[in-house]
Tab-separated table of C-alpha atoms in Angstrom:
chain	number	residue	atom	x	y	z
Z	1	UNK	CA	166.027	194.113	-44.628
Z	2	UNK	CA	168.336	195.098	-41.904
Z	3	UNK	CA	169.316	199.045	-41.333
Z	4	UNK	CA	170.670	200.118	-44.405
Z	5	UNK	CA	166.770	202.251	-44.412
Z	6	UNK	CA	168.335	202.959	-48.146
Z	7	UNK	CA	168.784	206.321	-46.973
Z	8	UNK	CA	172.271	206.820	-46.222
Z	9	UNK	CA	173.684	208.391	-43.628
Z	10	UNK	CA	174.308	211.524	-45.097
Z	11	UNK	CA	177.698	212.595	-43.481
Z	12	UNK	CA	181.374	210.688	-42.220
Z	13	UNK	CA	184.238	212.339	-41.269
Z	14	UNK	CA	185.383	211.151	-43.830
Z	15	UNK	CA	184.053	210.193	-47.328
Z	16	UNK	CA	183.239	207.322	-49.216
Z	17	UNK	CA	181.779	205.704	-46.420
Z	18	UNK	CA	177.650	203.954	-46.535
Z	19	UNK	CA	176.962	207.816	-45.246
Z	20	UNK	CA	179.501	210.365	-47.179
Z	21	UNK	CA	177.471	212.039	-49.988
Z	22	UNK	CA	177.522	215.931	-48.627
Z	23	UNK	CA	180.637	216.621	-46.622
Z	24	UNK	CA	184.160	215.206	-45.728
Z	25	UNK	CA	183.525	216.251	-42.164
Z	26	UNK	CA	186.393	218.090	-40.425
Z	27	UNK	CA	188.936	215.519	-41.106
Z	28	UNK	CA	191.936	217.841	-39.811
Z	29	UNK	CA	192.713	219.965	-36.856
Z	30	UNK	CA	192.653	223.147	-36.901
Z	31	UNK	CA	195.144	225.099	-34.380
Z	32	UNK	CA	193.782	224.472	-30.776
Z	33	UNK	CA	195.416	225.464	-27.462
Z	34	UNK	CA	197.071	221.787	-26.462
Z	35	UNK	CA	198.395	219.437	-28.456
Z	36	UNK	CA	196.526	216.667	-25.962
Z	37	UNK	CA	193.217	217.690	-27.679
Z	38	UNK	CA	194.424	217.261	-31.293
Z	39	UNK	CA	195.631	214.027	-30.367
Z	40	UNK	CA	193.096	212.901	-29.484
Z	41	UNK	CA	191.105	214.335	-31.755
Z	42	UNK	CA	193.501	212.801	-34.373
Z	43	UNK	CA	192.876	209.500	-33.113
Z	44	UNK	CA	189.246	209.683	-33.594
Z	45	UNK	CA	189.003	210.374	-36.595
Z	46	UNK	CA	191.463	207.136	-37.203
Z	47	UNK	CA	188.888	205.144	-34.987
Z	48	UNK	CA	186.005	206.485	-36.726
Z	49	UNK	CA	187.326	205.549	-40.149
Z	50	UNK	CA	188.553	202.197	-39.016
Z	51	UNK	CA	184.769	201.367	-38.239
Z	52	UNK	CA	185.930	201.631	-34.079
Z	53	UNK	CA	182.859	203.920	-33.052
Z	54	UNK	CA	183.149	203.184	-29.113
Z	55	UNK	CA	186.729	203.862	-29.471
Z	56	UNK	CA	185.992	207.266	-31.423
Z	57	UNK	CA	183.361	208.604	-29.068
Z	58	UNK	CA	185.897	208.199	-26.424
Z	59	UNK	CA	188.713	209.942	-27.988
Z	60	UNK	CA	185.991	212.765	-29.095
Z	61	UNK	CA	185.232	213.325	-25.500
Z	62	UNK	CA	188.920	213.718	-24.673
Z	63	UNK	CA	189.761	215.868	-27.406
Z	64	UNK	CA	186.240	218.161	-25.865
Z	65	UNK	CA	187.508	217.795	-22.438
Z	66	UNK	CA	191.371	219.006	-23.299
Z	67	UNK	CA	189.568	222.108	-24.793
Z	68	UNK	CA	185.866	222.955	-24.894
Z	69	UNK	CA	185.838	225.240	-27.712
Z	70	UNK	CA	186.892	222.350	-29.911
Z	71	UNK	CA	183.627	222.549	-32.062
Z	72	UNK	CA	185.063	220.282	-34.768
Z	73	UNK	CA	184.989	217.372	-32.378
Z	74	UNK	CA	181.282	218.107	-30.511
Z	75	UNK	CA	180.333	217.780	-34.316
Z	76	UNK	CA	182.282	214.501	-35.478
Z	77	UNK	CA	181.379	212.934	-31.999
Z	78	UNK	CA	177.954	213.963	-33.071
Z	79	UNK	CA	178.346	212.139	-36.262
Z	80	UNK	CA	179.899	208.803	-34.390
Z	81	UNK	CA	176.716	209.382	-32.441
Z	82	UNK	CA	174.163	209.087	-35.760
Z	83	UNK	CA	176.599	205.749	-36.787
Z	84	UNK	CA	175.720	204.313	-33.210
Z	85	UNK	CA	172.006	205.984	-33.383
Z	86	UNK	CA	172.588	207.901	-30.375
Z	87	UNK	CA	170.106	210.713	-32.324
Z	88	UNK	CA	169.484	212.625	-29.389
Z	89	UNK	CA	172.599	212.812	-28.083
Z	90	UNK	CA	174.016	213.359	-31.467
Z	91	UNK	CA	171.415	216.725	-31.611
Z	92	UNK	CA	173.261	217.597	-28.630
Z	93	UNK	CA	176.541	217.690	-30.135
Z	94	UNK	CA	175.170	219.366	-33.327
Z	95	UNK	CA	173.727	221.952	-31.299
Z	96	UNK	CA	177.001	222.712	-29.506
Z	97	UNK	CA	179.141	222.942	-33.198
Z	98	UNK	CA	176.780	225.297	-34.334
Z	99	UNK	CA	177.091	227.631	-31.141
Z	100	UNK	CA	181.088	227.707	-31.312
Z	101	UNK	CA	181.703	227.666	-34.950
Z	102	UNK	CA	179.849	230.654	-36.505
Z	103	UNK	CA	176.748	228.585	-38.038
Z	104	UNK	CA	178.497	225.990	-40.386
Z	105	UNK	CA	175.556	224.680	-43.113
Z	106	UNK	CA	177.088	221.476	-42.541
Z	107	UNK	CA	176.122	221.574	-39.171
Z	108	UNK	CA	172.831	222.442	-39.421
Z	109	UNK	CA	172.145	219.632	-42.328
Z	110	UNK	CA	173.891	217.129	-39.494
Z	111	UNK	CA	171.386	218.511	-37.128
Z	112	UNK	CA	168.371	217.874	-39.678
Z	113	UNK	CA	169.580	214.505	-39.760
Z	114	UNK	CA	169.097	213.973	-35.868
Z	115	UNK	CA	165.686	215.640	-35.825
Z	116	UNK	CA	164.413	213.679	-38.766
Z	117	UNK	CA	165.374	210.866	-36.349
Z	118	UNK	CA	163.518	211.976	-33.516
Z	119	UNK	CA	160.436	212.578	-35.091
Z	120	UNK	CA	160.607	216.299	-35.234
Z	121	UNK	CA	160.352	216.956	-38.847
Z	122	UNK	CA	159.447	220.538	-38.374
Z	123	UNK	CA	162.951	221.707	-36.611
Z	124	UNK	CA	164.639	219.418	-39.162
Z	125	UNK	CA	163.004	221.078	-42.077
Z	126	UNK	CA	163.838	224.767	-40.414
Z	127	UNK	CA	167.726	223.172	-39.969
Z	128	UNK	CA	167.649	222.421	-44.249
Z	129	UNK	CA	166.283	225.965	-44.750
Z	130	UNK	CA	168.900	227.512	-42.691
Z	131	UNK	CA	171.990	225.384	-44.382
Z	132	UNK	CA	170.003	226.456	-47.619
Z	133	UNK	CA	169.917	230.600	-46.255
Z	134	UNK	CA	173.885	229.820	-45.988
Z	135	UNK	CA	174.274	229.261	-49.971
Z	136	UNK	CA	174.908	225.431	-49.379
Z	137	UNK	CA	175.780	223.519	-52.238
Z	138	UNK	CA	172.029	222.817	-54.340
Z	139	UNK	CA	172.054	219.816	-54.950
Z	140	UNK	CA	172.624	218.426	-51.375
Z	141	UNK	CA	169.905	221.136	-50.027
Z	142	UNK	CA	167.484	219.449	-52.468
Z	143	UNK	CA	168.758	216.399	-51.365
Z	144	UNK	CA	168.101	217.091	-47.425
Z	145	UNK	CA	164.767	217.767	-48.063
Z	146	UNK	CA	164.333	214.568	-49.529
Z	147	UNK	CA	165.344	212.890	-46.827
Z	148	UNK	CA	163.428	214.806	-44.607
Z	149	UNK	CA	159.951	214.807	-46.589
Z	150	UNK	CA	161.265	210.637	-46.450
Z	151	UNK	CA	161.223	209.614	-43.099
Z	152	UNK	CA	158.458	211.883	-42.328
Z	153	UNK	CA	156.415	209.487	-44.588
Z	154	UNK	CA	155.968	212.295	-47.913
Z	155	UNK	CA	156.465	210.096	-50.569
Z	156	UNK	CA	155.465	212.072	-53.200
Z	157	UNK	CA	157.489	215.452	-51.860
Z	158	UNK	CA	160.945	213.248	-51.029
Z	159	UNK	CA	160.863	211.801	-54.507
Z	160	UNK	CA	159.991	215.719	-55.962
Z	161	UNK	CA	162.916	216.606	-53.836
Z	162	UNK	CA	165.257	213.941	-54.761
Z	163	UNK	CA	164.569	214.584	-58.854
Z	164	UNK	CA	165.180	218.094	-58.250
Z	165	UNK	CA	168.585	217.361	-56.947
Z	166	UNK	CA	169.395	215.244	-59.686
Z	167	UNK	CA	168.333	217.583	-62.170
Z	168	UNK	CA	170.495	219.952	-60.968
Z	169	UNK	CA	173.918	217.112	-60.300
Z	170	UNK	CA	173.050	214.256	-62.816
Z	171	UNK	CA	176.112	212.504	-61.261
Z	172	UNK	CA	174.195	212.662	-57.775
Z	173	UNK	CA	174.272	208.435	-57.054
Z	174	UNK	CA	173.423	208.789	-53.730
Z	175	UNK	CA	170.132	210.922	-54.780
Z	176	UNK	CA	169.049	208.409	-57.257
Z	177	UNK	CA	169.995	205.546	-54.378
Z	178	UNK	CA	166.879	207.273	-51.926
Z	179	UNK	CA	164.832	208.018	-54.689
Z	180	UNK	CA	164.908	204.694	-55.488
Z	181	UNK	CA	163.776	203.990	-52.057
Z	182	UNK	CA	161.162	206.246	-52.453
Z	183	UNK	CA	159.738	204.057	-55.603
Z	184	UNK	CA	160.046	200.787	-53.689
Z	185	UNK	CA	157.610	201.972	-50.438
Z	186	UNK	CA	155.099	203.489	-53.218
Z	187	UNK	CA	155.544	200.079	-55.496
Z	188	UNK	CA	158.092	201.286	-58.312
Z	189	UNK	CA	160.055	198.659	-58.467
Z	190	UNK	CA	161.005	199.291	-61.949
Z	191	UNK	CA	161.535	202.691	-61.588
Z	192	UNK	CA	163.822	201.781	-58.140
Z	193	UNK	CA	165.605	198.976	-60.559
Z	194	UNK	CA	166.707	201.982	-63.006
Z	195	UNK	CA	167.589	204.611	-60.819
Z	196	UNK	CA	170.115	201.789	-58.998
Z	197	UNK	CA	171.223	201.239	-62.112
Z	198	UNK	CA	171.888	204.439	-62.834
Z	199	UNK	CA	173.863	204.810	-59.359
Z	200	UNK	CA	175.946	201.907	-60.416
Z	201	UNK	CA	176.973	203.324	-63.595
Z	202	UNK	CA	178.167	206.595	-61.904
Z	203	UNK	CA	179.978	204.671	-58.525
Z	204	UNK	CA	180.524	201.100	-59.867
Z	205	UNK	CA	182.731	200.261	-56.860
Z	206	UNK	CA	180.442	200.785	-54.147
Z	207	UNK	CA	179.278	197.606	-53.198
Z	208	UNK	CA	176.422	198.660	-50.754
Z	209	UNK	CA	174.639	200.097	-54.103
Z	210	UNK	CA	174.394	195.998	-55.250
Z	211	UNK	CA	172.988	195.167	-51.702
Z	212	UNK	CA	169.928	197.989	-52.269
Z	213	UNK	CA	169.393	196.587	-55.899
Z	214	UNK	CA	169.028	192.839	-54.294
Z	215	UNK	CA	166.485	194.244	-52.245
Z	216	UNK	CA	165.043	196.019	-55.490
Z	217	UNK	CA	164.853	192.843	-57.444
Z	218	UNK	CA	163.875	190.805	-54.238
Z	219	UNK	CA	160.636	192.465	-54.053
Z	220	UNK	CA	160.287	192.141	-58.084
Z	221	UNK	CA	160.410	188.870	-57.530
Z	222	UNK	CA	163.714	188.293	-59.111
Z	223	UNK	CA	165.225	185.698	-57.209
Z	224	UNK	CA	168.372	185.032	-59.207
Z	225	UNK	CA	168.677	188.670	-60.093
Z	226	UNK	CA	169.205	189.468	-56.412
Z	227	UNK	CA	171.480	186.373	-55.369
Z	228	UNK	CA	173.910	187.789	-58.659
Z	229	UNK	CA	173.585	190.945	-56.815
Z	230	UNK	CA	174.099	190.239	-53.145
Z	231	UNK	CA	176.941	187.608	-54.153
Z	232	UNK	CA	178.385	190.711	-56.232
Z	233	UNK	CA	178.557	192.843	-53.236
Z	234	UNK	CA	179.892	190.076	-51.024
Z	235	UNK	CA	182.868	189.259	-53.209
Z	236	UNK	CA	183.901	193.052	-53.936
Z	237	UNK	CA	183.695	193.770	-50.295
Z	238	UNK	CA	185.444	191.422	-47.839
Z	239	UNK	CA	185.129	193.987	-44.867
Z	240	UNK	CA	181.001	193.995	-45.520
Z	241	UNK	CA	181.214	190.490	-45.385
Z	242	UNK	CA	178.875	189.895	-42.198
Z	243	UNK	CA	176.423	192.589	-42.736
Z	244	UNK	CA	176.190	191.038	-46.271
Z	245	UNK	CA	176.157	187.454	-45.404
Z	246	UNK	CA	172.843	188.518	-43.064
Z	247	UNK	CA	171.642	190.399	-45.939
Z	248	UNK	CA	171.810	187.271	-48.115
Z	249	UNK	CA	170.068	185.119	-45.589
Z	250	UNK	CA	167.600	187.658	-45.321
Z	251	UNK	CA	166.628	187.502	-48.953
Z	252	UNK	CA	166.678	183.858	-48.888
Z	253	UNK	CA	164.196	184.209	-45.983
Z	254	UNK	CA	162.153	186.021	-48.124
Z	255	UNK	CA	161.663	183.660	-50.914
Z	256	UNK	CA	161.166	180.837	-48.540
Z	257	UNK	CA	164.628	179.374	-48.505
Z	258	UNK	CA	164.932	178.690	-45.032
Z	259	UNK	CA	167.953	175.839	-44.909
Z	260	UNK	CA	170.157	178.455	-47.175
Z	261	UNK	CA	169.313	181.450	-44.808
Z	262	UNK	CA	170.170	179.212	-41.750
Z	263	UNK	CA	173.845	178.153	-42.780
Z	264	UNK	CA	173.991	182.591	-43.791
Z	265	UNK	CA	173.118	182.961	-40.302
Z	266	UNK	CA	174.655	180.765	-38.708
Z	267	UNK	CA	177.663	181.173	-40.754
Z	268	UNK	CA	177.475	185.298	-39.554
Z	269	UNK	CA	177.518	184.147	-35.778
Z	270	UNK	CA	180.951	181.804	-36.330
Z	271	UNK	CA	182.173	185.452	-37.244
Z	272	UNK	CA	180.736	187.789	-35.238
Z	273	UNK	CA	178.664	185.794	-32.068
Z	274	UNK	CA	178.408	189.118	-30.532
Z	275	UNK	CA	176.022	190.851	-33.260
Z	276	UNK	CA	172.775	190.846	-31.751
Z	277	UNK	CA	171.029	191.752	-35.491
Z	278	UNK	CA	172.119	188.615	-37.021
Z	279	UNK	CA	169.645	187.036	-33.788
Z	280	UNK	CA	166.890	189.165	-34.319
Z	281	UNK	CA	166.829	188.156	-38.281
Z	282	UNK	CA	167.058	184.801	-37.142
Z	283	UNK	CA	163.962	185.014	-34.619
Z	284	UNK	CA	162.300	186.724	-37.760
Z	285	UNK	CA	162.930	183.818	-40.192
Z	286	UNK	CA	161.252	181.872	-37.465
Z	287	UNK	CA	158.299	184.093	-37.131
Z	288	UNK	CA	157.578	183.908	-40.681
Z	289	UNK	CA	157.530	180.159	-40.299
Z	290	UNK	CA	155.032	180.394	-37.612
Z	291	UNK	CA	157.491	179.081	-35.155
Z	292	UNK	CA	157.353	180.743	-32.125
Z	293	UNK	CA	159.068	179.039	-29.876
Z	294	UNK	CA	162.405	179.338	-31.647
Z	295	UNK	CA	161.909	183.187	-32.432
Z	296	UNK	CA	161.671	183.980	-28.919
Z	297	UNK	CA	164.879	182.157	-28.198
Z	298	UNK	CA	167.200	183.766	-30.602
Z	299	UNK	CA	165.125	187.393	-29.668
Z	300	UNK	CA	166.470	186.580	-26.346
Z	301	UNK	CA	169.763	185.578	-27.581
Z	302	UNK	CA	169.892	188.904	-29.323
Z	303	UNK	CA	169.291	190.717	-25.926
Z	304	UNK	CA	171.541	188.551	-23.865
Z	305	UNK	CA	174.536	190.632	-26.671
Z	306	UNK	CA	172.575	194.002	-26.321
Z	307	UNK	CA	169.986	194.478	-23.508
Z	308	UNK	CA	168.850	197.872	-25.192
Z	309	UNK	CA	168.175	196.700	-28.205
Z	310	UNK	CA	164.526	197.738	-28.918
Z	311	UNK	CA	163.495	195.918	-32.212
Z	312	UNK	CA	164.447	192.382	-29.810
Z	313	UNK	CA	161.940	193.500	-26.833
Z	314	UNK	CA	159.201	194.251	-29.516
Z	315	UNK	CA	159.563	191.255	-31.801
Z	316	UNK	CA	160.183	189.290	-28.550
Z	317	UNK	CA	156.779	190.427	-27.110
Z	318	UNK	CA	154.988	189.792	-30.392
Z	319	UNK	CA	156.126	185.565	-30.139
Z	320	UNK	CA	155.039	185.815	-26.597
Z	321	UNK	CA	151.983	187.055	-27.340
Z	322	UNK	CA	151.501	184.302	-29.957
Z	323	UNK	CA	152.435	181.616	-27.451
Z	324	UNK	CA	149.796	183.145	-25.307
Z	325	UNK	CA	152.331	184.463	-22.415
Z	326	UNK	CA	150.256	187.694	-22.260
Z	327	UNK	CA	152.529	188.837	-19.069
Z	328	UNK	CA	155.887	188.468	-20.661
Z	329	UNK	CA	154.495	190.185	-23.573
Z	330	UNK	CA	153.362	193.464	-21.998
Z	331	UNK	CA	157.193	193.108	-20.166
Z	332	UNK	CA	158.652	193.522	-23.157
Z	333	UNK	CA	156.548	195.732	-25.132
Z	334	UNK	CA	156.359	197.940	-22.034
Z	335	UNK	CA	160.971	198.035	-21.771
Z	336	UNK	CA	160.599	198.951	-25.259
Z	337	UNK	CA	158.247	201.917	-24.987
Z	338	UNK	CA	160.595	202.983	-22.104
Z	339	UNK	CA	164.002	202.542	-24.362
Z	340	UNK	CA	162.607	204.826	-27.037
Z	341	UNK	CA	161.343	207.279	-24.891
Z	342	UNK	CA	165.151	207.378	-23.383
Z	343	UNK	CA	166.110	207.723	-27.271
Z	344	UNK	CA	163.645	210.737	-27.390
């Protein structure tokens, strides 16, 4: 499955988004010395909703350089940031809100969000608590500890965490979206199947939710169950279409229907050529069929539209290695290790 993770993004500056269940961001200026910095604040937040993250990150900067104090841009620029997985310098960014604005919870859940990233689980847990010391809304506390406990591997305390935010919101989709998650890594699949379900009934127009429940019924085995679902999301969603479309040929990768997940893909790079994912799930189908040769061409195609794209260099090294071109292998696995240590 590509980078949904199933754990959503948490914050937008706007919501409504795949990553809007706790805050609508700072979606309006506040009075700032300048009008240049609330234009162009003002036009990031337009970029940002229109999907335009390069163009938003840009017109955050501005907006910081016009007037430094700004600390509702450092913190949606930290948000575009998360979008583009730019986690450390989207810490950064948090960590410069928090010190202008007088300690908004908000801020410190963003900042959890970037530390859970990063590996450091113990400074993202201290950021929850200190949202939580600010009388944050319950629910969503609950819920950042879920997501927490989640990435750092806690199965058992993220779905605790994400049932005690449900029990206290019942209306809560996006908390019964990761705890559904939670029940696919430990092998719940009908337990994932209801609580998407139950997600569905409460946002029925969020098309995403149908994409997760695909997966849900993918690994149940269900293959009609997930095209119904997958089609679902691609019809009631036009603007998803190519993440969808690679979605769909994933899943038909998965149950071995390699000619169908070839005209998704290729269909996906007639719209976008320039998305180096829809490569790298291409090289994967290949993989899976034990054909090398072709993997390490579309890996390479992938890199040749992003040259920092980390998943390519490791998948790439792994069909070198099973071509036996032991050199170009440790190359690759060796500009991955240094790419993630620039993340870190």
């Amino acid at each position: 499955m590509k980078k949904y993770s199933t754990l959503f993004l948490a914050f937008s500056v706007f919501s409504g988004t795949v990553a809007g269940q706790t805050s609508e961001g700072d979606s309006t200026v506040v009075i700032v010395s300048g009008q240049e910095a609330a234009l162009a604040y003002n036009q990031g937040i337009t970029e940002f909703n229109g999907g335009d993250y390069n163009a938003a990150l840009k017109s955050f900067s501005s907006a910081i350089s016009y007037n430094g104090k700004f600390f509702q841009s450092y913190y949606n620029k930290g948000i575009t940031e998360l979008k583009k997985n730019l986690d450390k310098e989207a810490l950064k960014d948090f960590t410069d809100a928090i010190a202008l604005s007088g300690k908004k919870a908000e801020y410190y859940l963003a900042r959890a969000i970037a530390y859970s990233r990063l590996g450091n689980y113990t400074e993202a847990l201290r950021a929850v608590q200190k949202a939580e010391s600010l009388k944050y809304s319950p629910d969503k506390i609950k819920y950042f500890y879920g997501y927490v406990y989640f990435l750092q591997g806690d199965y058992k305390k993220a779905q605790q965490a994400y049932t005690e935010a449900v029990n206290t919101n019942p209306k809560y989709a996006y908390a019964y979206c990761d705890r559904a998650a939670v029940h696919i890594r430990t092998g719940n699949f009908k337990a994932a199947l209801d609580d998407y379900e139950t997600a569905l009934h409460i946002m029925p127009g969020e098309s995403y939710i149908y994409v997760l429940r695909a997966w849900a019924k993918t690994h149940s085995n269900n293959f009609s169950g997930a095209m119904s679902d997958v089609n679902t999301a691609i019809l009631m969603d036009k603007e998803k279409e190519l993440e969808y479309l690679n979605e769909r040929a994933n899943i038909y990768a998965k149950f071995k229907k390699y000619k169908l997940a070839t005209d998704d893909f290729k269909a996906c790079i007639a719209k976008n050529p320039d998305f180096a994912d829809t490569y790298i799930n291409m090289g994967n189908m290949f993989m899976e069929q034990k054909k090398y040769a072709e993997a390490e061409k579309y890996y390479t195609l992938a890199l040749e539209k992003d040259n920092f794209n980390i998943a390519a260099y490791n998948n790439r090294a792994n069909a070198k290695e099973l071509q036996f071109d032991l050199k170009g292998a440790a190359s690759d696995r060796q500009i991955a290790e240094n790419l993630l240590k620039q993340k870190k």
